[in-house]
Coordinates of C-alpha atoms in Angstrom, one line a residue:
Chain A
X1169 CA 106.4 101.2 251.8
X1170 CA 103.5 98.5 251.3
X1171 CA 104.7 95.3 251.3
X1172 CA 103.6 92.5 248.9
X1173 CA 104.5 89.8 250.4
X1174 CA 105.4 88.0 254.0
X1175 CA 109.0 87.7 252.8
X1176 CA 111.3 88.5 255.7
X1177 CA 113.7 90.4 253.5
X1178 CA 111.1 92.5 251.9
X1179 CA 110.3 93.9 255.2
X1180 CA 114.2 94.2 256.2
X1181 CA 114.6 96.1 252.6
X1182 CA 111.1 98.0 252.8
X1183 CA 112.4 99.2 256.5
X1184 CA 115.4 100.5 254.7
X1185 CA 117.9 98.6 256.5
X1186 CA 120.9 97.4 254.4
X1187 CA 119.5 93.6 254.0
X1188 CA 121.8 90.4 254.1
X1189 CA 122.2 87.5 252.1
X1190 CA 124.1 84.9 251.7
X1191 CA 124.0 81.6 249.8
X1192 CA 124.0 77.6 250.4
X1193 CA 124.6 75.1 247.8
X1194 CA 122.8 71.9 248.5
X1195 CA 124.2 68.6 249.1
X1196 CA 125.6 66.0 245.6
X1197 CA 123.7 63.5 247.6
X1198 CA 120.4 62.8 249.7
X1199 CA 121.7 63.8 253.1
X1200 CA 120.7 66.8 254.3
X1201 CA 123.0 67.4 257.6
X1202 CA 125.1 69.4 255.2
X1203 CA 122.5 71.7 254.6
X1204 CA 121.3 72.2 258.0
X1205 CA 124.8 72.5 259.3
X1206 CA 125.3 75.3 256.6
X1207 CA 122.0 77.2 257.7
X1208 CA 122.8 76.6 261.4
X1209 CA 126.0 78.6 260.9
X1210 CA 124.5 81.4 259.5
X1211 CA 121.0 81.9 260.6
X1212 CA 121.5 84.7 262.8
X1213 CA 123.8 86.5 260.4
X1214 CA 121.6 87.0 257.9
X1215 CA 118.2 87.6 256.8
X1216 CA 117.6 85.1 254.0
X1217 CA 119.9 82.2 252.6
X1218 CA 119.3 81.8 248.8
X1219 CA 119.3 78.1 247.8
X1220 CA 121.5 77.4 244.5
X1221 CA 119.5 75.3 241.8
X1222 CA 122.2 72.9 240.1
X1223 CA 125.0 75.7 239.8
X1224 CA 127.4 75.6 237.4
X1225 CA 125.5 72.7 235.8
X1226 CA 126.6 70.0 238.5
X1227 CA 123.5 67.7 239.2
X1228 CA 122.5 68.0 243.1
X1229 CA 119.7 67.8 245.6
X1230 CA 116.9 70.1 244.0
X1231 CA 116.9 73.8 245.4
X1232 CA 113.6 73.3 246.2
X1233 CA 114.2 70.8 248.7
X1234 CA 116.9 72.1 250.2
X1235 CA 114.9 75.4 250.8
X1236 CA 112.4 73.1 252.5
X1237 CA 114.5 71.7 255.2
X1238 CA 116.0 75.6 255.8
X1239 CA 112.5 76.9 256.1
X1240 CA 111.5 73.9 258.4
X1241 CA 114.4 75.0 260.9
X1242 CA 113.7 78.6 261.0
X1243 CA 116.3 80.1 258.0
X1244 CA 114.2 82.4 255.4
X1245 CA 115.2 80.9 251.7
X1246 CA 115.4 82.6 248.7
X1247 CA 114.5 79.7 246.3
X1248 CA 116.8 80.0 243.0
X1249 CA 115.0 78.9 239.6
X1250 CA 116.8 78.2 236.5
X1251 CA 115.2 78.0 233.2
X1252 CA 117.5 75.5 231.3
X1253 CA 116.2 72.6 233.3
X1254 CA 112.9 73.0 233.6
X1255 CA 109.3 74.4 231.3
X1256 CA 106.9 76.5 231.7
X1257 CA 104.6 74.0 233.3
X1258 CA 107.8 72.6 235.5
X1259 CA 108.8 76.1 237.0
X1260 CA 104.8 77.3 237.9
X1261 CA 104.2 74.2 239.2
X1262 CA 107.3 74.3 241.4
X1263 CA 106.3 77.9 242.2
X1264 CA 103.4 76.7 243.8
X1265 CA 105.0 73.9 245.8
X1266 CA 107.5 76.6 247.2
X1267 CA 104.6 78.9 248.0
X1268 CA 103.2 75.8 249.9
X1269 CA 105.8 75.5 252.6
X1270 CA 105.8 79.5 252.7
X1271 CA 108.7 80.4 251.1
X1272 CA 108.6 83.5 250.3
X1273 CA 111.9 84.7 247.9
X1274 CA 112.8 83.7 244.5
X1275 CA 115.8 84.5 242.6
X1276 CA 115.2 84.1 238.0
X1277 CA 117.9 83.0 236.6
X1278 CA 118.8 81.5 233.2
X1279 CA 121.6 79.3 234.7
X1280 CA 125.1 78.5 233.7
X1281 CA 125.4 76.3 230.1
X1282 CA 124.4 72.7 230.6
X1283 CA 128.1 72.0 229.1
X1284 CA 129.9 73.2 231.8
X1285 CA 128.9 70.7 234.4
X1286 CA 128.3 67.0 234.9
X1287 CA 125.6 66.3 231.7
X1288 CA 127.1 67.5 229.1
X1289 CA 125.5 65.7 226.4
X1290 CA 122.2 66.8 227.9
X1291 CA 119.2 68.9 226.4
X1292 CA 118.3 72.5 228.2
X1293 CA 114.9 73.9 228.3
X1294 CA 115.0 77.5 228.1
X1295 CA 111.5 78.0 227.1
X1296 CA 111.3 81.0 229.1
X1297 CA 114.4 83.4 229.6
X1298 CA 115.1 84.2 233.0
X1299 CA 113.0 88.5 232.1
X1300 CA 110.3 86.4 232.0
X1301 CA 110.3 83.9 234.7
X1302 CA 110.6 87.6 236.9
X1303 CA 107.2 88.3 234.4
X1304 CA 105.5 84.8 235.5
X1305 CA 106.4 85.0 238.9
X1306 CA 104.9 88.4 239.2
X1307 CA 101.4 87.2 237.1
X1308 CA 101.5 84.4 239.3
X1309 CA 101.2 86.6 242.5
X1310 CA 99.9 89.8 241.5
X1311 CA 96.8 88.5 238.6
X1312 CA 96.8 85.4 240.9
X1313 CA 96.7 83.5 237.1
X1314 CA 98.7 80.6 235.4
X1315 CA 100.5 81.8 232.2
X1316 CA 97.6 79.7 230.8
X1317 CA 95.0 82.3 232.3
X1318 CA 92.9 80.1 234.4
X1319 CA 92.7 80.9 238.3
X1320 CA 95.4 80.4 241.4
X1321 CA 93.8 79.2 243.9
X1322 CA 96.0 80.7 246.9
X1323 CA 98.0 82.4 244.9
X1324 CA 101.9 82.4 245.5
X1325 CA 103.4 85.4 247.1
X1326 CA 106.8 85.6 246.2
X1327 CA 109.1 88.7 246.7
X1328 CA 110.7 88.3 243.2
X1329 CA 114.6 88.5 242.5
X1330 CA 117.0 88.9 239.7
X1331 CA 120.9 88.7 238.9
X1332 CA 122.8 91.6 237.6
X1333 CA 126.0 91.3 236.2
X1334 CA 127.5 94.9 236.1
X1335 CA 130.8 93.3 234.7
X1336 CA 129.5 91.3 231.4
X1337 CA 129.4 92.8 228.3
X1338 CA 128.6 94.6 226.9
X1339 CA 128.8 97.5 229.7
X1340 CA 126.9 99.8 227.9
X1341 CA 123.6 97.7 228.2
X1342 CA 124.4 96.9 231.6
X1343 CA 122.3 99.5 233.0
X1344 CA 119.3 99.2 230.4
X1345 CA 119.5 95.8 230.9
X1346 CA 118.8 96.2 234.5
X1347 CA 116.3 98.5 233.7
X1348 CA 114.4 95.8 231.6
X1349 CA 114.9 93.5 234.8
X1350 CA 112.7 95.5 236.8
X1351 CA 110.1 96.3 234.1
X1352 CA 109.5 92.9 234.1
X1353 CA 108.9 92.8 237.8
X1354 CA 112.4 92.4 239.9
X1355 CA 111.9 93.6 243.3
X1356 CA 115.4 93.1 244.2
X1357 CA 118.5 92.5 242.8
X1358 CA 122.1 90.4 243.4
X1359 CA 124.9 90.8 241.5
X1360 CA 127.6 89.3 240.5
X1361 CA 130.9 88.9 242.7
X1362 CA 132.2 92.5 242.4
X1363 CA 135.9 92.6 243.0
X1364 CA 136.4 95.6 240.6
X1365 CA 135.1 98.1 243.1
X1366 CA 135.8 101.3 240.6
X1367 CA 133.5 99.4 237.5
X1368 CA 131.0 98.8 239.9
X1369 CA 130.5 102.3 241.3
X1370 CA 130.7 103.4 237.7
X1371 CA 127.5 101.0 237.1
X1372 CA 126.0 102.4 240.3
X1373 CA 126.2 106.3 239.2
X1374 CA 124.3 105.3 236.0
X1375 CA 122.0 103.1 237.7
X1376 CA 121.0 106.2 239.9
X1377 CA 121.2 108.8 237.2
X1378 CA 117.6 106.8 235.7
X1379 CA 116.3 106.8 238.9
X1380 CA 116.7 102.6 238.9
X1381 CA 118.2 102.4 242.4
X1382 CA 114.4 103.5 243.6
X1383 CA 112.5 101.2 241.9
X1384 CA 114.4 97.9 243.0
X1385 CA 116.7 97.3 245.9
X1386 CA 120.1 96.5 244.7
X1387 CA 122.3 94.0 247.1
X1388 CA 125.9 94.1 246.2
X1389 CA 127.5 90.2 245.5
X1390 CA 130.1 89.7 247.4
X1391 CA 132.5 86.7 247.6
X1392 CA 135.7 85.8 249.5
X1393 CA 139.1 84.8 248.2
X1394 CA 140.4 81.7 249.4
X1395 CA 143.5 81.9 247.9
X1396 CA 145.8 83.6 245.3
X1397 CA 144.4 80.3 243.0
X1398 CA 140.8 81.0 243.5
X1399 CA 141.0 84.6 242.3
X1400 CA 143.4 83.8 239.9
X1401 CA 140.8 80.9 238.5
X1402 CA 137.6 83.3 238.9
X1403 CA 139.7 85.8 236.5
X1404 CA 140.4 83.3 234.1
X1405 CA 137.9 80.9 233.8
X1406 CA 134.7 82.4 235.2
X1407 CA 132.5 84.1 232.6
X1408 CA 131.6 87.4 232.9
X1409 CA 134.1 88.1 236.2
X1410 CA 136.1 90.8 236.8
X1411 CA 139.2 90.4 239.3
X1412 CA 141.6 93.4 238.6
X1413 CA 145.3 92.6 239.2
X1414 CA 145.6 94.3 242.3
X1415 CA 143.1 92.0 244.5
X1416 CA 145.5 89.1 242.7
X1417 CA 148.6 90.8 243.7
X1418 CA 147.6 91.4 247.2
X1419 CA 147.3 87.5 247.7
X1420 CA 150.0 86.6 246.2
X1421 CA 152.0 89.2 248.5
X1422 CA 151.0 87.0 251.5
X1423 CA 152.2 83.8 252.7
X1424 CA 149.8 80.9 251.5
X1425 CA 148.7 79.8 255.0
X1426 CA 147.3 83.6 255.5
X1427 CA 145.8 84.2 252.1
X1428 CA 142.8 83.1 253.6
X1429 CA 142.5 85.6 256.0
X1430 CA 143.8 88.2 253.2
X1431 CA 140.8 87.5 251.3
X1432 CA 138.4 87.7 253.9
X1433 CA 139.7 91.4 254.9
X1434 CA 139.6 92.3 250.9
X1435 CA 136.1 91.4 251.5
X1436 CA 135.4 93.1 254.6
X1437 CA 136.8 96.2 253.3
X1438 CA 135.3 96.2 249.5
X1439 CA 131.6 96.3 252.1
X1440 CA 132.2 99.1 254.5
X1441 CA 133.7 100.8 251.4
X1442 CA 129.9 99.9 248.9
X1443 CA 128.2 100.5 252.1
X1444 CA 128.2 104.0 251.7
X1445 CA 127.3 103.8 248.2
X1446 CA 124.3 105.6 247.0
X1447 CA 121.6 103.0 245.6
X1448 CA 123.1 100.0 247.3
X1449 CA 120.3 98.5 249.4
X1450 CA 122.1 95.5 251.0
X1451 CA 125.0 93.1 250.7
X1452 CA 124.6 89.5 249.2
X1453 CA 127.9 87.0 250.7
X1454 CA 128.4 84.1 248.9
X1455 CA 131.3 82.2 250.6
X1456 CA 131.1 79.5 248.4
X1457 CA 131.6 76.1 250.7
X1458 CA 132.9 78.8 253.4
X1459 CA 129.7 79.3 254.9
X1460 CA 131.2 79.6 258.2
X1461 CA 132.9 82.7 257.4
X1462 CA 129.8 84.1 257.0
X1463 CA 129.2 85.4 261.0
X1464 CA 132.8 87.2 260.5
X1465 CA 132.0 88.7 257.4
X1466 CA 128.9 90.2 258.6
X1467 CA 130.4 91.2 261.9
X1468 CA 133.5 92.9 261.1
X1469 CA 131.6 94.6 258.0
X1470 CA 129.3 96.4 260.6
X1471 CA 126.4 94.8 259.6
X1472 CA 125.3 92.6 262.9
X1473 CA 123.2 92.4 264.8
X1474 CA 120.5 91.7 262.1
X1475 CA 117.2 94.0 262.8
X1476 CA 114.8 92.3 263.8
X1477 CA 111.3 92.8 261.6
Chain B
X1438 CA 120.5 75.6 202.8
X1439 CA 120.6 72.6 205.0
X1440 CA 124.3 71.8 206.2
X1441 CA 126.0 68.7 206.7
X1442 CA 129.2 66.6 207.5
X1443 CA 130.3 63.4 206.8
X1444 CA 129.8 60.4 208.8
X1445 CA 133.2 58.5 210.2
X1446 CA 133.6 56.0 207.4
X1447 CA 133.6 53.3 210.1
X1448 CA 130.3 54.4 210.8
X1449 CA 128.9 53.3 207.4
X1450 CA 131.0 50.3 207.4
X1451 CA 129.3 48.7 210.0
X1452 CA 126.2 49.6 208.9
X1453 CA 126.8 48.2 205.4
X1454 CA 129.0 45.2 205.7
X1455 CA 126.5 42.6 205.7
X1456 CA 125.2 43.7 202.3
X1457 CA 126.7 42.9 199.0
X1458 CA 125.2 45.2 196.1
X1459 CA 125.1 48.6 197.7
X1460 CA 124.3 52.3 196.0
X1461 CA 125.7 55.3 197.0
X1462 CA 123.5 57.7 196.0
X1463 CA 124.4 61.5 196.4
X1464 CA 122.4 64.8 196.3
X1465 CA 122.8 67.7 194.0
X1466 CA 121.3 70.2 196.2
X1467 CA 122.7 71.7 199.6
X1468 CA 124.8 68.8 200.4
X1469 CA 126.9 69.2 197.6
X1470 CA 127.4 73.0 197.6
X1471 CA 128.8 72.3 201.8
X1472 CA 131.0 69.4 199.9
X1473 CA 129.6 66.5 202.5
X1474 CA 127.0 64.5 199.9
X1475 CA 127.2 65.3 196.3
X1476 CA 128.5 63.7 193.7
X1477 CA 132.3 64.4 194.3
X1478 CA 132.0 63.1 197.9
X1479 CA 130.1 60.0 196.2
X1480 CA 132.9 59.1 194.1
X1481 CA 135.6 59.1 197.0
X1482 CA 133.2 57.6 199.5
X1483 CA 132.6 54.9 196.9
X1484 CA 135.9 54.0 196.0
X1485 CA 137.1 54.0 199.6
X1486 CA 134.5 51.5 200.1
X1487 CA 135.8 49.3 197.1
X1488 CA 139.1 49.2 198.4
X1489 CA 138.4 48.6 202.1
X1490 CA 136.0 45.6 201.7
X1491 CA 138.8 44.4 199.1
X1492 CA 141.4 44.6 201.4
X1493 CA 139.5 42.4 203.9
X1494 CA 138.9 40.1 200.8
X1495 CA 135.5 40.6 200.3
X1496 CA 134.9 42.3 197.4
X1497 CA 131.4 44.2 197.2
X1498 CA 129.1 45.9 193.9
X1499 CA 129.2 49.2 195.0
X1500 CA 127.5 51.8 192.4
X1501 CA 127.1 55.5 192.4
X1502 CA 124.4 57.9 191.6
X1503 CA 124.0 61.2 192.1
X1504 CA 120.3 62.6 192.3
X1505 CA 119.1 66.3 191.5
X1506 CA 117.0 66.2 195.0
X1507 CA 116.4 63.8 197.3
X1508 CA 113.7 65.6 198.8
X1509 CA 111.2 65.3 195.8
X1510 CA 109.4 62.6 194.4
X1511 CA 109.8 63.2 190.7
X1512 CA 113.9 62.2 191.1
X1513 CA 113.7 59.7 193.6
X1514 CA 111.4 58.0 191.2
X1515 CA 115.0 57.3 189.0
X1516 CA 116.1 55.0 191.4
X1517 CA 112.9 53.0 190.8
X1518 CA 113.7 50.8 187.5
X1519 CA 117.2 49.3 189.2
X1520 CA 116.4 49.5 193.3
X1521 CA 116.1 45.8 193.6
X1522 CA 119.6 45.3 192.0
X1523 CA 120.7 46.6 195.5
X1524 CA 120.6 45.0 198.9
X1525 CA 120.9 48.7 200.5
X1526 CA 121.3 52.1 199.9
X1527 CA 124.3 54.6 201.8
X1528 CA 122.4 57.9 201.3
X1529 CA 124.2 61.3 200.9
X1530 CA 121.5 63.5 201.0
X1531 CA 120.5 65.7 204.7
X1532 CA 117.6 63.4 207.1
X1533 CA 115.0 65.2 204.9
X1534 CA 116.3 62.9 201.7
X1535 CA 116.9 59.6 203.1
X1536 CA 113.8 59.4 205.1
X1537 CA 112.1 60.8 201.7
X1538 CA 114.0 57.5 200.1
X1539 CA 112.9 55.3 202.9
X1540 CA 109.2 56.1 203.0
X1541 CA 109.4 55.4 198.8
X1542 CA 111.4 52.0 198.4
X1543 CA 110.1 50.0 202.0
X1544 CA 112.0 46.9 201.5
X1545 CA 115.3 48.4 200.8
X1546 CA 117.3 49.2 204.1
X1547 CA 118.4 53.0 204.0
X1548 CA 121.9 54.2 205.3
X1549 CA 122.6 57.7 206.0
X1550 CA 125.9 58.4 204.7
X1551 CA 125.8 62.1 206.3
X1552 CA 124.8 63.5 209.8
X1553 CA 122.7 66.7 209.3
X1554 CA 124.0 69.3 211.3
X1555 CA 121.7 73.1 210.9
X1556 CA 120.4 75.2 208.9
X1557 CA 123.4 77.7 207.6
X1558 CA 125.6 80.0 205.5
X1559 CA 129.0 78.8 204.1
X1560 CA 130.7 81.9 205.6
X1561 CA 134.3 81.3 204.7
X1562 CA 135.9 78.6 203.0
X1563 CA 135.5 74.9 204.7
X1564 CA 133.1 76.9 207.5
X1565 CA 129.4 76.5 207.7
X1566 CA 127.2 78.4 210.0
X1567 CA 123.9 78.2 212.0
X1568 CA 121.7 81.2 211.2
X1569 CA 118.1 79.4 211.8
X1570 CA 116.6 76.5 213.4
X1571 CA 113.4 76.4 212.0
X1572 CA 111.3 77.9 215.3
X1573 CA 108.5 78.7 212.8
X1574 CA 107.6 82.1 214.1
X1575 CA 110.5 84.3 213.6
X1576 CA 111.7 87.4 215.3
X1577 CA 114.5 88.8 213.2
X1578 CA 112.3 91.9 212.9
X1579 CA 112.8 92.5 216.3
X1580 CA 116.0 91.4 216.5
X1581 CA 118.0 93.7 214.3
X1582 CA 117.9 90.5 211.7
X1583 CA 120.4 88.0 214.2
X1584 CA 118.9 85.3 215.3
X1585 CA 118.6 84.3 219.5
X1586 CA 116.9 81.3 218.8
X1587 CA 119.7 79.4 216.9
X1588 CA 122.6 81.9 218.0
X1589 CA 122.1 81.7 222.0
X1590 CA 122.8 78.5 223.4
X1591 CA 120.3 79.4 225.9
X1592 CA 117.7 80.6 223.3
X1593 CA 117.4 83.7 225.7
X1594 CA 114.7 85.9 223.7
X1595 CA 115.9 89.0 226.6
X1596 CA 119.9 88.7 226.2
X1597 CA 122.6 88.8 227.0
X1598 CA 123.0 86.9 229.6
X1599 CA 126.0 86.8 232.5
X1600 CA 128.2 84.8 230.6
X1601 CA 128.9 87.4 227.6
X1602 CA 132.5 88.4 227.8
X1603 CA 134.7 90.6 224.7
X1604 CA 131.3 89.8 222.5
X1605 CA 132.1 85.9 223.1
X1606 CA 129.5 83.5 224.3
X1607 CA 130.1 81.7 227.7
X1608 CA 131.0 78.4 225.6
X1609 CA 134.2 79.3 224.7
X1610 CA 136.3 82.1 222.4
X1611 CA 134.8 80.4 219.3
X1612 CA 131.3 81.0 219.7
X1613 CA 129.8 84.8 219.3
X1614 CA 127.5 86.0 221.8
X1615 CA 124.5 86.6 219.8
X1616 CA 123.3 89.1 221.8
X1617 CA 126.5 91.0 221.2
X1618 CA 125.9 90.7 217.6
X1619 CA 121.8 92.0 217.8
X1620 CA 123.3 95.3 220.0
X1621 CA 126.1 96.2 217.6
X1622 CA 123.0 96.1 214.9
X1623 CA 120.9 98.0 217.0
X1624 CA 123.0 100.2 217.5
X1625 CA 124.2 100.3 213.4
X1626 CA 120.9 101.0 212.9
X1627 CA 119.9 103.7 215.2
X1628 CA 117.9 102.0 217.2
X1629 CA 119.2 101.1 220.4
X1630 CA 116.6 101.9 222.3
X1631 CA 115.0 99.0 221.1
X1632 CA 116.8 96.8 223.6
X1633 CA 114.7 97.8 225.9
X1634 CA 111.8 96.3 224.5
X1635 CA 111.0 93.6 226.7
X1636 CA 110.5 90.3 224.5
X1637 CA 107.4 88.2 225.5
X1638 CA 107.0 84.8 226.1
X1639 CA 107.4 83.3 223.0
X1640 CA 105.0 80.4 221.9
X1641 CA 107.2 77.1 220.9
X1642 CA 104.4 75.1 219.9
X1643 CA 105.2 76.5 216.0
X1644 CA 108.6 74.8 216.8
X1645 CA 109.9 71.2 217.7
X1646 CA 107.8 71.5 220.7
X1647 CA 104.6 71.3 217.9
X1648 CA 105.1 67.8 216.7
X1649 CA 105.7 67.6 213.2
X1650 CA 105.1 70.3 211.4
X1651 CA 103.8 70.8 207.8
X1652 CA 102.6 73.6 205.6
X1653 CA 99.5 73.4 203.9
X1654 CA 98.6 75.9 200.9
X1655 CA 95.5 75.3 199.2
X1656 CA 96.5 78.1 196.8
X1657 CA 99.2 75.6 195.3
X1658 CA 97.6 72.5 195.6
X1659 CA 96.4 70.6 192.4

């Protein structure tokens, strides 16, 4: 397969290994040990760390920035991009800056309601929907044009990412939804936190009867438990998330102080089980501020030593 | 029509207190049929004015009118022959109507009595709606005839989004998804297959994003 871009995961993907990613969120301050530390942990691990932009709303260090300081010690970042903060002007321009400090992976996204974090009473942007942020990335690279038409010089040459969520409804668009997604350009894809391994695999079958699993490479999310709480909160309060009683259950039938470990196995076992699923191209690990659980994950799951490209 | 709500009385207090001969002037159009600025809401914001600035012994002239539009020149012209027998006016009508006031009678400080909140259907019984915001290029057409634009809180033109869960918007159990909505039509309709129509950029400058926007028809002009 020709690749399009210098992206270290595109290669990884294109060589069809199953490709790695996991996910740092940067710092609510100005310091960025924490994001070093968080890279330093998992470098080896993985093949690219995708840098959340102001998730769940909550006002931190730009993703931008924070992909900068991974790419300057050696970690491949997928940049995230969110269209409720910024225009069409904001997001191209920010394109370019990214493409200026070679980094090579983006992830479109329309990002979580302004209301649910720390600026409430704020405005969102949403002048482009996240379809066709994958659409302007793609001009961007491929027609080497601004939206506006004129020229790029230097073009940027992104490998161009989108979320699924298999789980949201409703599930019968789920799949022509996806296929949409990569009409518009989405080279790969990360989904949401699958917990509901059956759904999932149900989403998969459809997503190989049209042939979709051949045109983009599909990397299953996957996220920990920390506790009986977590998944109970994720099942509750989390939009468009799926935790079936029996990964709940199996928590709560261990003592507190090893639930930790409980959910790490969960997670283990939910990979080598997708690993053999048809279509799936790779395994995205968000251990959400349990990035040193990472190495484990990866390990035990049969996925390490990374190839090197 | 254009919907609206009441200010907090308080609200209008403090913005009126300093003044002695005050009209409260209402609007027969949209604001009366969603009950926030018509001539029934006059008369009990006007006597609760009354009362209060008696209470704090400090009795006020506070009138009442009640004009067919607010938003047109030929009845705010009514006003004209008694405007300087007040010191302000608390206006009823939606921000089109008091600004439309304003712009008329210059030395005569305008109040809005109302905040406007969308453009809307009254679809039960003390509930009013946001169908439309105005974008001023619309897509209904393509949209089985619901409306992203006002009824996404992310505006997403290529929906649903993540969030969408039981048809209910990520915001809470109150709020439809709209997307929901435009696939059950689709589908009403025959024409799912639509969905996967990819939506393009859309161009925002007929919107807000604009400025000010007017319409011009020559065909109509005088």
């Amino acid at each position: 397969m020709s690749l399009n871009t210098e992206s270290k995961l595109e290669k990884i993907l294109k060589a069809g290994h199953l490709g790695v990613t996991s996910e740092c969120g940067p710092p609510r301050g100005s310091d960025p040990e924490g994001i070093k530390e968080k890279g330093k942990l998992i470098k080896d691990y993985v093949d690219a760390v995708n840098v959340t932009d102001n998730q769940t709303a909550m006002t931190r260090m730009s993703s931008l920035a924070a992909c900068i300081h991974l790419k300057l010690m050696g970690v491949e970042p997928v940049l995230q991009m969110v269209t409720r903060d910024r225009n069409r002007i904001a997001l191209q321009s920010d394109i370019l800056g990214a493409a200026s400090f070679d980094i090579n992976n983006m992830l479109c996204l329309s990002g979580d309601h302004q209301s649910f974090g720390d600026c409430a009473q704020g405005q969102n942007v949403h002048d482009l929907d996240s379809m066709q942020l994958v659409q302007t990335v793609r001009h961007m690279r491929d027609e080497g044009k601004f939206l506006g038409g004129d020229d790029i010089k230097r073009p940027p040459k992104m490998f161009v990412g989108a979320a699924a969520n298999p789980f949201a409804d409703p599930f019968e668009i789920r799949v022509p939804r996806l296929a949409k997604k990569i009409a518009c350009g989405a080279e790969f894809i990360q989904t949401q936190c699958i917990y509901n391994l059956d759904k999932f695999e149900e989403w998969m079958k459809r997503v190989e009867e049209r042939g979709l699993h051949e045109k983009t490479f599909i990397m299953a999310g996957m996220t920990p438990m920390k506790s009986v709480g977590m998944a109970k909160y994720m099942k509750n309060r989390v939009p468009g998330m799926d935790v079936p009683d029996a990964i709940i259950d199996r928590l709560a039938g261990v003592p507190k102080e090893k639930q930790a470990q409980e959910g790490i196995d969960i997670c283990v076992e939910a990979i080598q089980r997708l690993k053999e699923v048809k279509g799936v191209s790779g395994f995205h690990i968000m251990a959400i501020e349990w990035e040193e659980k990472v190495p484990e994950i990866v390990e035990r799951s049969g996925l390490y030593p990374r190839p090197e490209v | 029509m254009i919907i609206a709500e009441k200010k907090p009385i308080e609200e209008i207090i403090e913005e009126i207190k300093d003044f002695q001969r005050i009209l409260i002037l209402g609007c027969n159009e949209c604001v009366t049929v969603c009950e926030a600025g018509g001539k029934k809401e006059v008369e009990i914001l006007a006597s609760a004015l009354r009362m209060y600035f008696i209470n704090k012994g400090n009795e006020k002239k506070i009138d009442e009118k009640t004009l067919e539009r607010q938003c047109d020149h030929e009845y705010l012209e009514e006003i004209r022959e008694n405007i300087d027998d007040y010191d302000a006016i608390v206006s009823l009508a939606c921000g089109v109507g008091v600004q439309f006031a304003a712009e008329k009678y210059l030395t005569t400080p305008l109040v809005p009595g109302v905040n406007t909140v969308c453009l809307g259907a009254n679809e039960d019984r003390g509930l009013w709606t946001e169908r439309c915001q105005a974008c001023g290029s619309c897509v209904l057409a393509k949209t089985g005839g619901i409306c992203p634009v006002s009824r996404c809180a992310k505006r997403v033109l290529n929906g649903p989004c993540g969030g969408s869960t039981n048809g209910k918007c990520e915001l809470g159990k109150d709020v439809d998804c709209a997307w929901q909505l435009i696939i059950d039509r689709l589908r009403a309709l025959g024409k799912l297959d639509d969905y996967e129509k990819v939506a393009p950029i859309k161009d925002w400058s007929t919107d807000r994003a604009g400025g000010p926007r007017t319409v011009t028809r020559e065909d109509v002009k005088i």
